[in-house]
Amino acid sequence: MGRSKKRKVPVTAPTHKPTPKSLTTRSTIRKFHVLLKRRAQLEMKPRTLEIIRELGEIEQEMVSLGGLERYQEMSVVGQSKERGGGSHNILILWLCELHSPAGEGNESTLRYVCSPSV
């Protein structure tokens, strides 16, 4: 019986496994959504010192995630064709299935969106 070879690990190898890009993107987007929802809830309440403090903490956390710009970048990455696309693709398919020549609505737009070349 032969001995199995162990792979050598470089001395400079990271000690932790890098997080997959999809997980980082997904978790950042989810965290941003939670923060936006919480901020909206707090903005509906009368302003007290505690609410103002919590709003400040939410803003700081959003900035630490990269702010609105980073969220938008991650959202674009999450909706790329390589990642399965956005849910708008399903909506477009439904509209195309429901579309009939006798139907009402913007015919030219639906014709463009539902054409096979797009």
mmCIF file with all atom_site columns, N, CA, C and O in Angstrom, residues 69-108:
data_model
loop_
_atom_site.group_PDB
_atom_site.id
_atom_site.type_symbol
_atom_site.label_atom_id
_atom_site.label_alt_id
_atom_site.label_comp_id
_atom_site.label_asym_id
_atom_site.label_entity_id
_atom_site.label_seq_id
_atom_site.pdbx_PDB_ins_code
_atom_site.Cartn_x
_atom_site.Cartn_y
_atom_site.Cartn_z
_atom_site.occupancy
_atom_site.B_iso_or_equiv
_atom_site.pdbx_formal_charge
_atom_site.auth_seq_id
_atom_site.auth_comp_id
_atom_site.auth_asym_id
_atom_site.auth_atom_id
_atom_site.pdbx_PDB_model_num
ATOM 1   N N  . GLU A 1 69  ? -23.610 53.591 -1.252  1.00 0.00 ? 69  GLU A N  1
ATOM 2   C CA . GLU A 1 69  ? -22.890 53.247 -2.485  1.00 0.00 ? 69  GLU A CA 1
ATOM 3   C C  . GLU A 1 69  ? -22.506 51.767 -2.496  1.00 0.00 ? 69  GLU A C  1
ATOM 4   O O  . GLU A 1 69  ? -22.686 51.068 -3.484  1.00 0.00 ? 69  GLU A O  1
ATOM 5   N N  . ARG A 1 70  ? -21.980 51.278 -1.387  1.00 0.00 ? 70  ARG A N  1
ATOM 6   C CA . ARG A 1 70  ? -21.576 49.871 -1.296  1.00 0.00 ? 70  ARG A CA 1
ATOM 7   C C  . ARG A 1 70  ? -22.783 48.942 -1.390  1.00 0.00 ? 70  ARG A C  1
ATOM 8   O O  . ARG A 1 70  ? -22.747 47.909 -2.042  1.00 0.00 ? 70  ARG A O  1
ATOM 9   N N  . TYR A 1 71  ? -23.879 49.345 -0.731  1.00 0.00 ? 71  TYR A N  1
ATOM 10  C CA . TYR A 1 71  ? -25.110 48.560 -0.799  1.00 0.00 ? 71  TYR A CA 1
ATOM 11  C C  . TYR A 1 71  ? -25.594 48.444 -2.240  1.00 0.00 ? 71  TYR A C  1
ATOM 12  O O  . TYR A 1 71  ? -25.973 47.366 -2.692  1.00 0.00 ? 71  TYR A O  1
ATOM 13  N N  . GLN A 1 72  ? -25.562 49.556 -2.973  1.00 0.00 ? 72  GLN A N  1
ATOM 14  C CA . GLN A 1 72  ? -26.006 49.534 -4.361  1.00 0.00 ? 72  GLN A CA 1
ATOM 15  C C  . GLN A 1 72  ? -25.096 48.667 -5.227  1.00 0.00 ? 72  GLN A C  1
ATOM 16  O O  . GLN A 1 72  ? -25.568 47.936 -6.091  1.00 0.00 ? 72  GLN A O  1
ATOM 17  N N  . GLU A 1 73  ? -23.788 48.735 -4.984  1.00 0.00 ? 73  GLU A N  1
ATOM 18  C CA . GLU A 1 73  ? -22.851 47.877 -5.722  1.00 0.00 ? 73  GLU A CA 1
ATOM 19  C C  . GLU A 1 73  ? -23.157 46.404 -5.463  1.00 0.00 ? 73  GLU A C  1
ATOM 20  O O  . GLU A 1 73  ? -23.191 45.589 -6.386  1.00 0.00 ? 73  GLU A O  1
ATOM 21  N N  . MET A 1 74  ? -23.357 46.060 -4.201  1.00 0.00 ? 74  MET A N  1
ATOM 22  C CA . MET A 1 74  ? -23.651 44.668 -3.844  1.00 0.00 ? 74  MET A CA 1
ATOM 23  C C  . MET A 1 74  ? -24.982 44.223 -4.436  1.00 0.00 ? 74  MET A C  1
ATOM 24  O O  . MET A 1 74  ? -25.130 43.078 -4.844  1.00 0.00 ? 74  MET A O  1
ATOM 25  N N  . SER A 1 75  ? -25.941 45.123 -4.480  1.00 0.00 ? 75  SER A N  1
ATOM 26  C CA . SER A 1 75  ? -27.240 44.797 -5.051  1.00 0.00 ? 75  SER A CA 1
ATOM 27  C C  . SER A 1 75  ? -27.114 44.478 -6.535  1.00 0.00 ? 75  SER A C  1
ATOM 28  O O  . SER A 1 75  ? -27.730 43.528 -7.028  1.00 0.00 ? 75  SER A O  1
ATOM 29  N N  . VAL A 1 76  ? -26.286 45.232 -7.238  1.00 0.00 ? 76  VAL A N  1
ATOM 30  C CA . VAL A 1 76  ? -26.058 44.966 -8.660  1.00 0.00 ? 76  VAL A CA 1
ATOM 31  C C  . VAL A 1 76  ? -25.385 43.609 -8.836  1.00 0.00 ? 76  VAL A C  1
ATOM 32  O O  . VAL A 1 76  ? -25.766 42.815 -9.696  1.00 0.00 ? 76  VAL A O  1
ATOM 33  N N  . VAL A 1 77  ? -24.402 43.316 -7.989  1.00 0.00 ? 77  VAL A N  1
ATOM 34  C CA . VAL A 1 77  ? -23.720 42.021 -8.054  1.00 0.00 ? 77  VAL A CA 1
ATOM 35  C C  . VAL A 1 77  ? -24.723 40.898 -7.794  1.00 0.00 ? 77  VAL A C  1
ATOM 36  O O  . VAL A 1 77  ? -24.732 39.876 -8.468  1.00 0.00 ? 77  VAL A O  1
ATOM 37  N N  . GLY A 1 78  ? -25.605 41.085 -6.813  1.00 0.00 ? 78  GLY A N  1
ATOM 38  C CA . GLY A 1 78  ? -26.586 40.069 -6.466  1.00 0.00 ? 78  GLY A CA 1
ATOM 39  C C  . GLY A 1 78  ? -27.601 39.806 -7.566  1.00 0.00 ? 78  GLY A C  1
ATOM 40  O O  . GLY A 1 78  ? -28.196 38.740 -7.628  1.00 0.00 ? 78  GLY A O  1
ATOM 41  N N  . GLN A 1 79  ? -27.809 40.778 -8.447  1.00 0.00 ? 79  GLN A N  1
ATOM 42  C CA . GLN A 1 79  ? -28.786 40.618 -9.517  1.00 0.00 ? 79  GLN A CA 1
ATOM 43  C C  . GLN A 1 79  ? -28.141 40.291 -10.857 1.00 0.00 ? 79  GLN A C  1
ATOM 44  O O  . GLN A 1 79  ? -28.812 40.278 -11.878 1.00 0.00 ? 79  GLN A O  1
ATOM 45  N N  . SER A 1 80  ? -26.858 39.986 -10.856 1.00 0.00 ? 80  SER A N  1
ATOM 46  C CA . SER A 1 80  ? -26.189 39.669 -12.111 1.00 0.00 ? 80  SER A CA 1
ATOM 47  C C  . SER A 1 80  ? -26.676 38.331 -12.648 1.00 0.00 ? 80  SER A C  1
ATOM 48  O O  . SER A 1 80  ? -27.186 37.494 -11.912 1.00 0.00 ? 80  SER A O  1
ATOM 49  N N  . LYS A 1 81  ? -26.514 38.133 -13.938 1.00 0.00 ? 81  LYS A N  1
ATOM 50  C CA . LYS A 1 81  ? -26.970 36.891 -14.567 1.00 0.00 ? 81  LYS A CA 1
ATOM 51  C C  . LYS A 1 81  ? -26.221 35.686 -14.000 1.00 0.00 ? 81  LYS A C  1
ATOM 52  O O  . LYS A 1 81  ? -26.773 34.601 -13.886 1.00 0.00 ? 81  LYS A O  1
ATOM 53  N N  . GLU A 1 82  ? -24.955 35.860 -13.633 1.00 0.00 ? 82  GLU A N  1
ATOM 54  C CA . GLU A 1 82  ? -24.172 34.761 -13.070 1.00 0.00 ? 82  GLU A CA 1
ATOM 55  C C  . GLU A 1 82  ? -24.746 34.289 -11.740 1.00 0.00 ? 82  GLU A C  1
ATOM 56  O O  . GLU A 1 82  ? -24.567 33.156 -11.344 1.00 0.00 ? 82  GLU A O  1
ATOM 57  N N  . ARG A 1 83  ? -25.424 35.177 -11.038 1.00 0.00 ? 83  ARG A N  1
ATOM 58  C CA . ARG A 1 83  ? -25.987 34.848 -9.727  1.00 0.00 ? 83  ARG A CA 1
ATOM 59  C C  . ARG A 1 83  ? -27.478 34.535 -9.796  1.00 0.00 ? 83  ARG A C  1
ATOM 60  O O  . ARG A 1 83  ? -28.144 34.436 -8.780  1.00 0.00 ? 83  ARG A O  1
ATOM 61  N N  . GLY A 1 84  ? -28.027 34.422 -11.008 1.00 0.00 ? 84  GLY A N  1
ATOM 62  C CA . GLY A 1 84  ? -29.436 34.057 -11.145 1.00 0.00 ? 84  GLY A CA 1
ATOM 63  C C  . GLY A 1 84  ? -30.340 35.211 -11.515 1.00 0.00 ? 84  GLY A C  1
ATOM 64  O O  . GLY A 1 84  ? -31.515 35.025 -11.777 1.00 0.00 ? 84  GLY A O  1
ATOM 65  N N  . GLY A 1 85  ? -29.829 36.421 -11.539 1.00 0.00 ? 85  GLY A N  1
ATOM 66  C CA . GLY A 1 85  ? -30.644 37.569 -11.925 1.00 0.00 ? 85  GLY A CA 1
ATOM 67  C C  . GLY A 1 85  ? -31.585 38.012 -10.821 1.00 0.00 ? 85  GLY A C  1
ATOM 68  O O  . GLY A 1 85  ? -31.701 37.385 -9.780  1.00 0.00 ? 85  GLY A O  1
ATOM 69  N N  . GLY A 1 86  ? -32.252 39.107 -11.083 1.00 0.00 ? 86  GLY A N  1
ATOM 70  C CA . GLY A 1 86  ? -33.188 39.644 -10.111 1.00 0.00 ? 86  GLY A CA 1
ATOM 71  C C  . GLY A 1 86  ? -34.580 39.078 -10.320 1.00 0.00 ? 86  GLY A C  1
ATOM 72  O O  . GLY A 1 86  ? -34.876 38.422 -11.317 1.00 0.00 ? 86  GLY A O  1
ATOM 73  N N  . SER A 1 87  ? -35.442 39.346 -9.375  1.00 0.00 ? 87  SER A N  1
ATOM 74  C CA . SER A 1 87  ? -36.813 38.836 -9.456  1.00 0.00 ? 87  SER A CA 1
ATOM 75  C C  . SER A 1 87  ? -37.603 39.525 -10.557 1.00 0.00 ? 87  SER A C  1
ATOM 76  O O  . SER A 1 87  ? -38.660 39.046 -10.952 1.00 0.00 ? 87  SER A O  1
ATOM 77  N N  . HIS A 1 88  ? -37.089 40.643 -11.065 1.00 0.00 ? 88  HIS A N  1
ATOM 78  C CA . HIS A 1 88  ? -37.794 41.336 -12.147 1.00 0.00 ? 88  HIS A CA 1
ATOM 79  C C  . HIS A 1 88  ? -37.909 40.449 -13.392 1.00 0.00 ? 88  HIS A C  1
ATOM 80  O O  . HIS A 1 88  ? -38.835 40.600 -14.181 1.00 0.00 ? 88  HIS A O  1
ATOM 81  N N  . ASN A 1 89  ? -36.986 39.502 -13.555 1.00 0.00 ? 89  ASN A N  1
ATOM 82  C CA . ASN A 1 89  ? -37.059 38.583 -14.701 1.00 0.00 ? 89  ASN A CA 1
ATOM 83  C C  . ASN A 1 89  ? -38.339 37.751 -14.659 1.00 0.00 ? 89  ASN A C  1
ATOM 84  O O  . ASN A 1 89  ? -38.964 37.517 -15.693 1.00 0.00 ? 89  ASN A O  1
ATOM 85  N N  . ILE A 1 90  ? -38.728 37.314 -13.477 1.00 0.00 ? 90  ILE A N  1
ATOM 86  C CA . ILE A 1 90  ? -39.956 36.538 -13.327 1.00 0.00 ? 90  ILE A CA 1
ATOM 87  C C  . ILE A 1 90  ? -41.163 37.411 -13.655 1.00 0.00 ? 90  ILE A C  1
ATOM 88  O O  . ILE A 1 90  ? -42.082 36.977 -14.351 1.00 0.00 ? 90  ILE A O  1
ATOM 89  N N  . LEU A 1 91  ? -41.153 38.639 -13.174 1.00 0.00 ? 91  LEU A N  1
ATOM 90  C CA . LEU A 1 91  ? -42.259 39.553 -13.452 1.00 0.00 ? 91  LEU A CA 1
ATOM 91  C C  . LEU A 1 91  ? -42.407 39.778 -14.949 1.00 0.00 ? 91  LEU A C  1
ATOM 92  O O  . LEU A 1 91  ? -43.524 39.755 -15.483 1.00 0.00 ? 91  LEU A O  1
ATOM 93  N N  . ILE A 1 92  ? -41.293 39.961 -15.630 1.00 0.00 ? 92  ILE A N  1
ATOM 94  C CA . ILE A 1 92  ? -41.337 40.171 -17.077 1.00 0.00 ? 92  ILE A CA 1
ATOM 95  C C  . ILE A 1 92  ? -41.907 38.941 -17.778 1.00 0.00 ? 92  ILE A C  1
ATOM 96  O O  . ILE A 1 92  ? -42.740 39.066 -18.686 1.00 0.00 ? 92  ILE A O  1
ATOM 97  N N  . LEU A 1 93  ? -41.491 37.752 -17.339 1.00 0.00 ? 93  LEU A N  1
ATOM 98  C CA . LEU A 1 93  ? -42.039 36.527 -17.930 1.00 0.00 ? 93  LEU A CA 1
ATOM 99  C C  . LEU A 1 93  ? -43.551 36.440 -17.717 1.00 0.00 ? 93  LEU A C  1
ATOM 100 O O  . LEU A 1 93  ? -44.294 36.079 -18.625 1.00 0.00 ? 93  LEU A O  1
ATOM 101 N N  . TRP A 1 94  ? -44.013 36.789 -16.526 1.00 0.00 ? 94  TRP A N  1
ATOM 102 C CA . TRP A 1 94  ? -45.452 36.747 -16.250 1.00 0.00 ? 94  TRP A CA 1
ATOM 103 C C  . TRP A 1 94  ? -46.195 37.734 -17.143 1.00 0.00 ? 94  TRP A C  1
ATOM 104 O O  . TRP A 1 94  ? -47.257 37.420 -17.667 1.00 0.00 ? 94  TRP A O  1
ATOM 105 N N  . LEU A 1 95  ? -45.632 38.934 -17.288 1.00 0.00 ? 95  LEU A N  1
ATOM 106 C CA . LEU A 1 95  ? -46.282 39.940 -18.134 1.00 0.00 ? 95  LEU A CA 1
ATOM 107 C C  . LEU A 1 95  ? -46.350 39.466 -19.582 1.00 0.00 ? 95  LEU A C  1
ATOM 108 O O  . LEU A 1 95  ? -47.364 39.663 -20.255 1.00 0.00 ? 95  LEU A O  1
ATOM 109 N N  . CYS A 1 96  ? -45.289 38.838 -20.032 1.00 0.00 ? 96  CYS A N  1
ATOM 110 C CA . CYS A 1 96  ? -45.273 38.335 -21.405 1.00 0.00 ? 96  CYS A CA 1
ATOM 111 C C  . CYS A 1 96  ? -46.302 37.224 -21.592 1.00 0.00 ? 96  CYS A C  1
ATOM 112 O O  . CYS A 1 96  ? -46.949 37.148 -22.637 1.00 0.00 ? 96  CYS A O  1
ATOM 113 N N  . GLU A 1 97  ? -46.469 36.369 -20.575 1.00 0.00 ? 97  GLU A N  1
ATOM 114 C CA . GLU A 1 97  ? -47.454 35.296 -20.672 1.00 0.00 ? 97  GLU A CA 1
ATOM 115 C C  . GLU A 1 97  ? -48.873 35.856 -20.675 1.00 0.00 ? 97  GLU A C  1
ATOM 116 O O  . GLU A 1 97  ? -49.754 35.324 -21.349 1.00 0.00 ? 97  GLU A O  1
ATOM 117 N N  . LEU A 1 98  ? -49.094 36.920 -19.903 1.00 0.00 ? 98  LEU A N  1
ATOM 118 C CA . LEU A 1 98  ? -50.421 37.516 -19.823 1.00 0.00 ? 98  LEU A CA 1
ATOM 119 C C  . LEU A 1 98  ? -50.740 38.406 -21.024 1.00 0.00 ? 98  LEU A C  1
ATOM 120 O O  . LEU A 1 98  ? -51.900 38.683 -21.295 1.00 0.00 ? 98  LEU A O  1
ATOM 121 N N  . HIS A 1 99  ? -49.720 38.858 -21.691 1.00 0.00 ? 99  HIS A N  1
ATOM 122 C CA . HIS A 1 99  ? -49.893 39.796 -22.802 1.00 0.00 ? 99  HIS A CA 1
ATOM 123 C C  . HIS A 1 99  ? -50.622 39.120 -23.954 1.00 0.00 ? 99  HIS A C  1
ATOM 124 O O  . HIS A 1 99  ? -50.274 38.039 -24.390 1.00 0.00 ? 99  HIS A O  1
ATOM 125 N N  . SER A 1 100 ? -51.641 39.791 -24.433 1.00 0.00 ? 100 SER A N  1
ATOM 126 C CA . SER A 1 100 ? -52.323 39.311 -25.628 1.00 0.00 ? 100 SER A CA 1
ATOM 127 C C  . SER A 1 100 ? -52.557 40.506 -26.543 1.00 0.00 ? 100 SER A C  1
ATOM 128 O O  . SER A 1 100 ? -52.650 41.634 -26.077 1.00 0.00 ? 100 SER A O  1
ATOM 129 N N  . PRO A 1 101 ? -52.670 40.303 -27.843 1.00 0.00 ? 101 PRO A N  1
ATOM 130 C CA . PRO A 1 101 ? -52.870 41.421 -28.773 1.00 0.00 ? 101 PRO A CA 1
ATOM 131 C C  . PRO A 1 101 ? -54.079 42.271 -28.432 1.00 0.00 ? 101 PRO A C  1
ATOM 132 O O  . PRO A 1 101 ? -54.090 43.470 -28.670 1.00 0.00 ? 101 PRO A O  1
ATOM 133 N N  . ALA A 1 102 ? -55.105 41.681 -27.839 1.00 0.00 ? 102 ALA A N  1
ATOM 134 C CA . ALA A 1 102 ? -56.304 42.443 -27.512 1.00 0.00 ? 102 ALA A CA 1
ATOM 135 C C  . ALA A 1 102 ? -56.213 43.106 -26.140 1.00 0.00 ? 102 ALA A C  1
ATOM 136 O O  . ALA A 1 102 ? -57.109 43.838 -25.752 1.00 0.00 ? 102 ALA A O  1
ATOM 137 N N  . GLY A 1 103 ? -55.130 42.839 -25.404 1.00 0.00 ? 103 GLY A N  1
ATOM 138 C CA . GLY A 1 103 ? -54.987 43.379 -24.058 1.00 0.00 ? 103 GLY A CA 1
ATOM 139 C C  . GLY A 1 103 ? -54.737 44.874 -24.055 1.00 0.00 ? 103 GLY A C  1
ATOM 140 O O  . GLY A 1 103 ? -54.364 45.478 -25.051 1.00 0.00 ? 103 GLY A O  1
ATOM 141 N N  . GLU A 1 104 ? -54.968 45.485 -22.897 1.00 0.00 ? 104 GLU A N  1
ATOM 142 C CA . GLU A 1 104 ? -54.724 46.909 -22.759 1.00 0.00 ? 104 GLU A CA 1
ATOM 143 C C  . GLU A 1 104 ? -53.320 47.123 -22.215 1.00 0.00 ? 104 GLU A C  1
ATOM 144 O O  . GLU A 1 104 ? -52.706 46.225 -21.689 1.00 0.00 ? 104 GLU A O  1
ATOM 145 N N  . GLY A 1 105 ? -52.846 48.339 -22.314 1.00 0.00 ? 105 GLY A N  1
ATOM 146 C CA . GLY A 1 105 ? -51.534 48.668 -21.777 1.00 0.00 ? 105 GLY A CA 1
ATOM 147 C C  . GLY A 1 105 ? -50.640 49.212 -22.861 1.00 0.00 ? 105 GLY A C  1
ATOM 148 O O  . GLY A 1 105 ? -51.064 49.451 -23.988 1.00 0.00 ? 105 GLY A O  1
ATOM 149 N N  . ASN A 1 106 ? -49.403 49.396 -22.520 1.00 0.00 ? 106 ASN A N  1
ATOM 150 C CA . ASN A 1 106 ? -48.438 49.954 -23.458 1.00 0.00 ? 106 ASN A CA 1
ATOM 151 C C  . ASN A 1 106 ? -47.932 48.837 -24.361 1.00 0.00 ? 106 ASN A C  1
ATOM 152 O O  . ASN A 1 106 ? -47.003 48.117 -24.028 1.00 0.00 ? 106 ASN A O  1
ATOM 153 N N  . GLU A 1 107 ? -48.563 48.697 -25.507 1.00 0.00 ? 107 GLU A N  1
ATOM 154 C CA . GLU A 1 107 ? -48.253 47.595 -26.427 1.00 0.00 ? 107 GLU A CA 1
ATOM 155 C C  . GLU A 1 107 ? -46.795 47.610 -26.884 1.00 0.00 ? 107 GLU A C  1
ATOM 156 O O  . GLU A 1 107 ? -46.147 46.581 -26.921 1.00 0.00 ? 107 GLU A O  1
ATOM 157 N N  . SER A 1 108 ? -46.269 48.790 -27.211 1.00 0.00 ? 108 SER A N  1
ATOM 158 C CA . SER A 1 108 ? -44.904 48.837 -27.756 1.00 0.00 ? 108 SER A CA 1
ATOM 159 C C  . SER A 1 108 ? -43.876 48.405 -26.716 1.00 0.00 ? 108 SER A C  1
ATOM 160 O O  . SER A 1 108 ? -42.921 47.715 -27.031 1.00 0.00 ? 108 SER A O  1
#
